XYZ file of C-alpha atoms in Angstrom:
590
model
C 133.356 105.617 61.659
C 135.675 105.205 58.596
C 138.997 103.380 59.147
C 141.563 105.779 57.966
C 144.175 103.140 57.134
C 141.865 100.762 55.165
C 139.770 103.506 53.199
C 142.138 106.414 52.186
C 142.829 106.437 48.398
C 146.297 105.864 47.510
C 148.283 108.682 45.906
C 151.437 108.285 44.058
C 154.454 109.672 46.086
C 157.137 111.309 43.887
C 160.763 111.209 44.896
C 160.933 115.069 43.968
C 163.442 116.961 46.035
C 164.811 120.443 45.517
C 167.638 122.562 46.969
C 166.232 125.995 48.268
C 168.883 128.141 49.712
C 170.860 125.202 50.612
C 168.240 123.194 52.212
C 166.679 120.083 50.858
C 162.759 120.187 50.467
C 160.951 117.167 49.465
C 157.461 117.630 47.564
C 156.064 114.199 47.010
C 152.679 115.534 45.826
C 153.798 118.070 43.454
C 151.806 116.551 40.706
C 148.499 117.324 42.644
C 149.122 120.896 41.958
C 147.743 120.214 38.430
C 144.043 119.953 38.486
C 143.836 117.814 35.300
C 146.412 115.312 36.744
C 144.363 115.177 40.116
C 141.003 114.398 38.581
C 141.077 110.522 39.271
C 142.448 111.117 42.522
C 139.722 113.637 43.270
C 136.952 111.354 42.288
C 138.067 108.862 44.789
C 138.280 111.664 47.465
C 134.756 112.568 46.549
C 133.488 108.969 46.917
C 135.271 108.704 50.290
C 133.798 112.056 51.556
C 130.249 111.189 50.250
C 130.482 107.665 51.938
C 131.295 109.204 55.230
C 128.772 111.993 54.958
C 125.926 109.436 54.345
C 126.782 107.774 57.538
C 126.196 111.019 59.597
C 122.570 110.705 60.701
C 122.441 114.194 61.946
C 123.534 115.943 58.890
C 120.177 117.150 57.677
C 119.043 118.054 61.198
C 122.105 120.344 61.214
C 121.182 121.858 57.861
C 117.678 122.705 59.054
C 118.764 124.375 62.170
C 121.629 126.464 60.580
C 119.110 127.428 57.960
C 116.678 128.542 60.690
C 119.354 130.462 62.585
C 120.657 132.076 59.454
C 117.222 133.485 58.631
C 117.680 136.880 60.063
C 117.109 140.237 58.837
C 120.027 142.760 58.495
C 120.664 146.297 57.074
C 124.112 148.030 56.412
C 125.020 151.302 57.770
C 123.266 154.046 55.748
C 125.124 155.940 52.883
C 123.627 159.304 52.370
C 124.299 160.999 48.861
C 122.180 163.900 47.483
C 119.276 163.536 49.766
C 119.065 159.725 49.126
C 119.795 157.103 51.714
C 121.573 153.882 50.173
C 121.322 150.680 52.156
C 121.940 147.022 51.626
C 119.089 144.993 53.042
C 118.697 141.452 53.812
C 115.278 140.169 54.772
C 115.168 136.912 56.902
C 115.781 133.848 54.642
C 116.328 135.758 51.706
C 119.594 137.667 49.609
C 120.695 141.077 50.203
C 119.330 143.790 47.924
C 120.525 147.273 47.481
C 118.106 150.065 48.188
C 117.886 153.834 47.487
C 115.481 154.946 49.983
C 112.521 152.453 49.626
C 113.223 151.690 46.009
C 115.162 148.489 45.255
C 117.910 149.240 42.807
C 120.181 146.020 42.474
C 118.707 142.632 43.206
C 121.149 139.801 41.996
C 118.543 137.061 41.966
C 116.588 139.159 39.325
C 119.846 139.527 37.257
C 120.621 135.923 37.823
C 118.074 133.463 39.232
C 120.667 130.653 39.585
C 121.970 132.490 42.692
C 125.491 132.263 41.428
C 126.036 136.065 40.969
C 127.284 138.205 43.807
C 126.983 141.939 44.494
C 130.659 142.546 45.575
C 130.510 146.410 46.177
C 128.539 149.447 45.464
C 129.406 153.307 45.673
C 126.884 155.988 44.863
C 127.987 159.305 43.161
C 127.969 162.447 45.396
C 124.645 163.724 44.248
C 123.154 160.238 44.745
C 121.826 160.093 40.948
C 124.287 157.062 39.973
C 125.721 153.988 41.558
C 128.908 152.300 40.562
C 128.571 148.535 41.351
C 130.458 145.361 41.002
C 129.331 141.978 40.183
C 131.056 138.603 40.144
C 129.815 135.014 39.404
C 130.486 131.582 40.948
C 132.424 132.676 43.872
C 135.489 133.773 41.656
C 135.574 137.296 42.987
C 136.591 138.426 39.645
C 134.289 141.494 39.375
C 133.056 143.635 36.703
C 132.207 147.310 37.246
C 128.994 148.908 35.780
C 127.103 152.167 36.623
C 123.352 152.546 37.222
C 121.149 155.609 36.698
C 119.203 155.545 39.900
C 116.135 157.299 38.598
C 115.576 155.169 35.652
C 117.128 151.942 36.980
C 119.020 151.567 33.505
C 122.652 150.688 33.271
C 124.572 153.650 31.622
C 128.154 152.384 31.551
C 130.301 149.381 31.757
C 130.892 146.595 32.343
C 134.648 146.941 33.043
C 136.394 143.793 33.852
C 139.348 143.084 36.141
C 137.951 145.123 39.158
C 138.446 142.749 41.934
C 136.693 144.642 44.925
C 137.884 147.787 43.523
C 137.449 150.997 45.592
C 135.532 153.713 43.635
C 136.337 157.350 44.268
C 133.708 159.783 42.527
C 134.670 163.338 41.409
C 132.140 166.174 42.262
C 130.930 166.300 38.684
C 129.282 162.968 39.201
C 130.485 161.726 35.789
C 134.129 160.804 36.568
C 135.647 158.464 39.167
C 139.073 156.641 40.089
C 139.081 152.850 40.268
C 141.386 150.018 40.225
C 141.615 147.456 37.369
C 144.241 144.802 37.131
C 146.202 146.475 40.026
C 146.321 149.906 38.249
C 144.537 153.045 39.309
C 142.611 154.451 36.646
C 140.474 157.525 35.874
C 137.255 156.848 34.216
C 134.572 159.296 32.686
C 131.168 158.152 31.884
C 130.615 157.264 28.198
C 134.380 157.528 27.318
C 136.211 154.721 25.318
C 139.554 154.964 26.919
C 140.592 155.561 30.619
C 143.847 157.443 32.009
C 146.220 155.370 33.975
C 147.195 157.186 37.177
C 149.588 154.572 38.783
C 150.639 151.008 37.684
C 152.858 149.813 40.689
C 151.629 146.143 40.622
C 150.229 146.606 44.145
C 146.891 146.525 45.985
C 145.479 150.004 45.986
C 142.970 151.709 48.324
C 141.432 154.894 47.211
C 139.602 157.768 48.989
C 138.426 161.262 47.823
C 137.819 163.601 50.617
C 136.221 167.175 50.593
C 135.738 166.665 46.894
C 139.345 167.521 46.024
C 141.824 165.490 48.026
C 142.761 162.320 46.490
C 144.467 159.611 48.548
C 146.063 156.388 46.941
C 147.577 153.840 49.424
C 149.170 150.457 49.295
C 150.324 148.441 52.259
C 153.800 150.211 52.031
C 153.323 153.458 50.152
C 151.028 156.482 50.020
C 150.379 159.076 47.311
C 148.309 162.429 47.919
C 146.883 164.875 45.360
C 145.066 168.161 45.257
C 142.692 167.760 42.259
C 142.145 171.477 42.252
C 145.871 172.213 41.612
C 147.501 172.239 38.168
C 149.766 169.271 39.321
C 148.695 166.298 37.302
C 150.179 163.691 39.091
C 149.890 162.313 42.724
C 152.586 163.138 45.144
C 154.469 160.269 46.926
C 154.483 160.798 50.665
C 157.114 159.069 52.647
C 155.540 157.164 55.686
C 155.791 154.212 57.788
C 152.663 152.161 58.359
C 150.167 154.771 57.244
C 146.672 153.384 56.738
C 144.390 156.530 56.176
C 145.089 159.968 55.008
C 142.087 162.131 54.494
C 140.839 165.766 54.902
C 138.132 166.087 57.244
C 134.929 168.343 57.029
C 136.783 170.750 59.436
C 139.474 171.136 56.743
C 142.257 169.506 58.677
C 144.373 166.480 57.368
C 143.926 163.334 59.357
C 146.766 160.849 59.182
C 146.719 157.295 60.880
C 150.219 156.276 61.210
C 151.891 153.435 63.211
C 148.820 153.226 65.505
C 148.255 156.910 66.207
C 146.226 159.626 64.654
C 147.930 162.831 63.644
C 146.538 166.156 61.972
C 148.007 168.750 59.696
C 147.432 171.057 56.893
C 146.390 169.397 53.490
C 148.469 171.902 51.734
C 151.582 170.444 53.318
C 150.872 166.710 53.416
C 154.305 165.879 54.749
C 153.902 167.849 57.859
C 151.729 166.826 60.843
C 151.530 166.544 64.575
C 150.207 164.008 67.102
C 146.369 164.263 67.806
C 145.661 161.052 69.696
C 146.609 157.404 70.111
C 143.823 154.797 70.545
C 144.505 152.025 73.244
C 143.530 149.341 70.712
C 144.060 149.037 66.843
C 142.000 151.345 65.125
C 139.295 150.307 62.668
C 137.406 153.515 61.798
C 137.591 157.410 62.292
C 134.532 159.648 61.922
C 134.817 163.440 62.307
C 131.477 164.929 63.293
C 130.595 168.773 63.767
C 131.307 168.636 67.546
C 133.493 165.419 68.294
C 135.681 162.845 66.770
C 134.794 159.136 66.946
C 137.427 156.557 66.959
C 136.379 152.889 66.598
C 138.327 149.722 67.337
C 136.967 146.081 67.070
C 135.108 146.270 70.466
C 134.483 149.958 71.284
C 133.931 153.459 70.061
C 135.548 156.296 71.981
C 134.476 160.023 71.883
C 137.055 162.811 71.677
C 137.270 166.442 71.596
C 137.474 167.666 67.956
C 139.929 170.271 68.414
C 142.418 168.715 70.930
C 141.774 164.947 70.673
C 141.197 164.715 74.395
C 139.073 161.727 75.252
C 135.691 162.413 76.558
C 134.213 158.811 76.935
C 132.614 156.281 74.757
C 129.603 155.356 72.820
C 127.260 153.351 75.003
C 127.047 149.892 73.092
C 124.382 147.356 73.744
C 126.914 144.762 75.093
C 130.274 143.254 75.018
C 130.250 142.597 71.190
C 131.943 143.749 68.049
C 131.749 147.254 66.281
C 131.867 147.770 62.477
C 131.126 150.094 59.637
C 131.439 153.632 61.341
C 130.362 156.373 59.076
C 129.722 159.971 59.600
C 126.452 162.137 58.658
C 126.814 165.559 59.693
C 126.619 165.693 63.319
C 125.580 161.958 63.701
C 127.367 158.643 63.140
C 126.089 155.136 62.287
C 127.738 151.917 63.155
C 126.842 148.240 63.219
C 127.092 146.162 66.542
C 126.904 142.345 66.736
C 127.761 139.701 69.420
C 127.525 135.948 69.417
C 123.794 136.065 69.800
C 122.733 139.330 68.195
C 122.725 139.650 64.298
C 124.418 142.750 63.066
C 122.259 145.827 63.710
C 122.646 149.434 62.943
C 122.865 152.063 65.642
C 122.993 155.917 65.685
C 125.139 158.066 67.882
C 124.179 161.874 68.284
C 126.439 163.885 70.567
C 123.656 166.399 71.128
C 121.494 163.716 72.788
C 123.799 160.858 73.692
C 125.986 161.358 76.832
C 129.416 159.475 76.458
C 129.736 156.475 78.708
C 132.906 154.989 80.300
C 134.593 152.827 77.725
C 134.383 148.975 78.204
C 136.277 146.530 76.234
C 136.323 142.686 76.286
C 138.162 141.328 79.263
C 139.658 138.024 78.010
C 141.474 136.447 75.144
C 139.032 133.545 74.742
C 135.359 134.184 74.139
C 133.396 131.280 75.273
C 129.775 130.239 74.922
C 128.207 126.909 75.945
C 129.108 124.453 78.636
C 131.890 122.135 79.146
C 132.047 119.215 76.766
C 132.554 118.940 73.118
C 134.102 122.211 72.120
C 135.160 123.960 68.907
C 138.108 126.277 69.187
C 138.051 128.707 66.261
C 140.929 131.033 65.221
C 142.214 133.158 62.365
C 145.510 134.979 63.401
C 146.486 136.990 60.474
C 146.357 140.123 58.369
C 145.904 142.241 61.419
C 142.227 141.128 61.873
C 140.942 140.516 65.474
C 138.438 138.022 66.052
C 135.716 139.364 68.268
C 132.167 138.132 69.314
C 129.844 138.121 66.051
C 126.529 136.446 65.116
C 127.002 133.004 63.829
C 124.369 130.512 63.072
C 127.212 128.030 63.000
C 128.237 128.514 66.439
C 124.676 128.834 67.939
C 123.684 125.613 66.355
C 126.642 123.931 68.041
C 125.969 125.344 71.371
C 122.211 124.620 71.213
C 123.137 120.986 70.889
C 125.118 121.108 73.966
C 128.751 121.894 73.074
C 130.797 125.049 73.560
C 132.226 127.315 71.005
C 135.361 129.256 71.671
C 136.809 132.198 69.724
C 140.638 132.765 70.233
C 141.740 136.381 69.899
C 145.317 135.742 68.835
C 148.265 137.986 69.045
C 149.007 139.741 65.853
C 152.166 138.249 63.923
C 153.468 138.478 60.592
C 156.491 137.040 58.755
C 159.016 135.613 61.344
C 156.313 136.226 64.134
C 153.888 133.659 62.647
C 154.904 130.930 65.027
C 154.035 133.067 67.994
C 150.411 133.189 66.561
C 150.470 129.168 66.326
C 151.747 129.160 69.774
C 148.997 131.328 70.919
C 146.263 129.168 69.462
C 147.783 126.114 70.902
C 148.063 127.670 74.205
C 144.472 128.403 74.104
C 143.609 124.801 73.481
C 145.924 123.790 76.361
C 144.121 126.329 78.595
C 140.594 124.909 77.744
C 141.824 121.421 78.747
C 143.539 122.651 81.809
C 140.419 124.501 83.003
C 138.191 121.495 82.651
C 136.280 123.042 79.681
C 137.046 119.944 77.526
C 139.427 116.993 76.847
C 141.619 116.080 73.903
C 139.014 113.541 72.743
C 136.268 116.144 72.862
C 138.346 119.242 71.362
C 138.158 120.270 67.765
C 139.820 123.121 65.959
C 138.557 125.177 62.990
C 139.721 127.829 60.623
C 139.125 129.144 57.142
C 141.872 130.703 54.770
C 144.532 132.014 57.035
C 142.729 130.317 59.880
C 142.929 127.098 57.676
C 146.633 127.506 57.762
C 146.589 128.215 61.507
C 144.661 125.053 62.177
C 146.728 122.921 59.847
C 149.956 124.120 61.611
C 148.546 123.437 65.055
C 147.266 119.772 64.224
C 150.861 118.963 62.581
C 152.650 120.577 65.743
C 150.416 119.120 68.480
C 148.274 116.357 66.976
C 147.740 114.730 70.502
C 145.725 117.866 71.675
C 142.994 117.413 69.180
C 140.134 114.957 68.412
C 139.204 116.686 64.924
C 140.250 119.668 62.743
C 138.560 121.358 59.909
C 140.865 123.375 57.541
C 138.712 125.378 55.168
C 140.259 126.829 52.177
C 143.587 126.590 53.731
C 147.221 127.510 52.831
C 149.532 124.444 53.640
C 152.475 124.530 51.260
C 154.171 127.764 52.482
C 157.325 127.123 50.274
C 155.214 127.430 47.062
C 152.273 129.814 48.329
C 153.499 132.664 46.277
C 153.041 130.848 42.857
C 149.368 130.388 43.024
C 146.057 132.352 44.027
C 146.817 135.723 45.454
C 149.918 134.552 47.212
C 152.230 136.980 45.531
C 150.388 139.934 47.237
C 150.858 138.283 50.703
C 154.537 138.435 51.150
C 154.218 141.420 53.590
C 152.173 139.087 55.822
C 154.205 135.795 55.385
C 157.463 136.732 53.698
C 158.990 135.497 50.516
C 160.885 132.282 49.691
C 163.259 134.336 47.740
C 164.606 135.732 50.955
C 166.763 133.000 52.704
C 165.693 134.026 56.203
C 161.934 134.125 55.230
C 162.456 130.805 53.534
C 163.620 129.113 56.723
C 160.849 130.610 58.821
C 158.243 129.562 56.274
C 159.616 125.857 56.173
C 159.663 125.599 59.928
C 155.942 125.893 60.196
C 154.670 125.108 56.642
C 151.985 122.460 57.622
C 152.532 120.251 54.394
C 156.242 119.955 55.285
C 155.648 119.029 58.821
C 153.513 115.977 58.167
C 155.426 112.991 59.675
C 154.699 109.238 58.793
C 153.358 107.153 61.705
C 151.871 109.883 63.708
C 148.301 109.472 65.040
C 146.766 112.591 63.520
C 143.221 113.667 64.559
C 140.324 113.468 62.146
C 140.872 116.185 59.548
C 138.437 117.548 57.173
C 139.731 119.825 54.634
C 137.569 121.944 52.319
C 138.246 123.354 48.800
C 136.428 125.252 46.178
C 136.910 125.104 42.371
C 136.273 128.840 41.795
C 138.526 129.964 44.723
C 140.784 132.771 43.298
C 142.471 133.614 46.620
C 143.679 130.172 47.927
C 144.263 127.582 45.149
C 142.685 124.171 46.000
C 146.019 122.561 45.442
C 146.947 123.406 49.015
C 144.067 121.288 50.382
C 144.800 118.506 47.747
C 148.493 118.159 48.716
C 147.829 118.355 52.424
C 145.173 115.775 52.078
C 147.476 113.356 50.378
C 150.161 113.855 52.809
C 147.833 113.351 55.875
C 146.317 110.227 54.485
C 149.550 108.615 53.723
C 151.255 109.614 57.128
C 148.579 109.078 59.683
C 148.791 105.990 62.033
C 145.436 106.529 63.822
C 141.990 105.252 63.165
C 140.484 108.670 62.466
C 139.826 109.703 58.775
C 141.287 112.518 56.662
C 138.809 113.793 54.177
C 138.517 116.091 51.399
C 135.217 117.997 50.803
C 135.516 119.704 47.311
C 132.914 122.128 45.619
C 133.664 122.794 41.961
C 131.277 125.604 41.560
C 131.920 127.504 44.608
C 134.557 130.278 45.689
C 136.467 131.240 48.800
C 133.615 132.813 50.480
C 130.541 131.092 49.248
C 130.378 127.865 51.183
C 126.806 128.448 52.654
C 124.405 126.266 54.740
C 125.410 123.062 53.454
C 128.901 123.540 54.161
C 128.157 124.678 57.640
C 125.960 121.636 58.259
C 128.625 119.231 57.037
C 131.252 120.634 59.238
C 128.924 120.367 62.275
C 128.003 116.832 61.585
C 131.843 115.798 61.202
C 132.816 117.582 64.146
C 129.824 116.207 66.253
C 130.669 112.681 65.062
C 134.455 113.094 65.996
C 133.975 114.784 69.402
C 131.125 112.678 70.610
C 128.346 115.585 70.758
C 125.131 113.886 70.958
C 123.056 116.207 68.652
């Protein structure tokens, strides 16, 4: 095991301090925000990581096992347009390919044999003759939008740059669609040289076109609605609070999801609606069939009377797992199901043949697989996302080797409630220890992105609870998070330093600012990616330097950096390295 005090590279500490809303804030590693200034330091970190990784005798065994467990087939829920069925399929051990019926349409490995290109999204036209699709390269998530003719397989439009995960809403003419480019809603006609800008509000937009004429445009705080069959050329702003969905169903009614409840109304009067039903858990999907309405949450699908909203029962799921990708197809619905040992599979519900069952939901805040001993506690805790059981080669490999893997379903908390989420994660760790599942010498915590922030916050607030921590692509400097990556878009989640109250709250839990000299921190592995356009690697660099300087314990603080990967492209090698690190630090005999 590397001795942290003797082996950590030295990083210059600046005396830089600033006054923010009357509070003194130190930032000794501000210089590490500049990747060119950090080059020599980063080479030393690479050498330290590679030296440590070479000492892990089980590293390649982990890699082989994760690869084997990852070699599962999957298929997306079908999208039916104009008599064609579009699905994204992944055969065991291979990459995903988009199909129209049984014909492969988009195979990114044929487009780019290097494997660095990713299919970020696809939307077929109403008649199924065309597909708008988005590609990005090297994990950057900076997509270009193109259009493919399904019959010929030829590109007929694009590429249009600046379309990061853009929603696409096709019009019934199958030649025109709405999309989002550089945070502007635009209208594009195939073959045209110029697009019409519909909205330019510097926000993250969602788009939906329902019943061929009703356009919905939404942001986290605003909503616009337009009848494209009318003479009014501009979308109408709708005053709402917390609205996430507004669309017209096949029954001609306007459906509105607002503040956790579902309302209905007349699309000709989009500001007037009345209560229809209120799900017992946060809603994730809505499907309006000929006879019934289906409402999905993270762990169940309930069945309701189409006219009254009265609950009839629930779809009988294969187990206590997670539901996703609910879609309607006439009087049938398709959805995906997964649990810890079941890869995502597609299922069909037909109300004419399937009798609704009693609803069943997960009974506990912690979802545990394995046996007492070396334990990984995994959490996320942000952006309204629940963590429910889903297939993970990473988790299964760990459990097969004799450990336990625990997913914490944390309370939702934004802005000033973030500490409540961190407290919930720490309480989960304390419970695992109190219940005899593990000990502080065997407990590791792990999280990615916002989960990396959660993990970093927990290890700085209660370092004595953990043997090890993995912070993958984390946010760590919450005083300056708005200045890089997608930080400026996340103020609804975290708050803004420009606001004095938000600033004090952010500083209170900001992991980088909570690092204290002389503390025995657990072993920490931070990961960062050079093409990460969501969370800038500067967060991992600054946190690594701060922990390496401060820790008084024998455990290492390491940085694993991949220059040519992005926020979501770590893959099997990353999973194997994390497992080898965690096994080494928690004593799992793999």
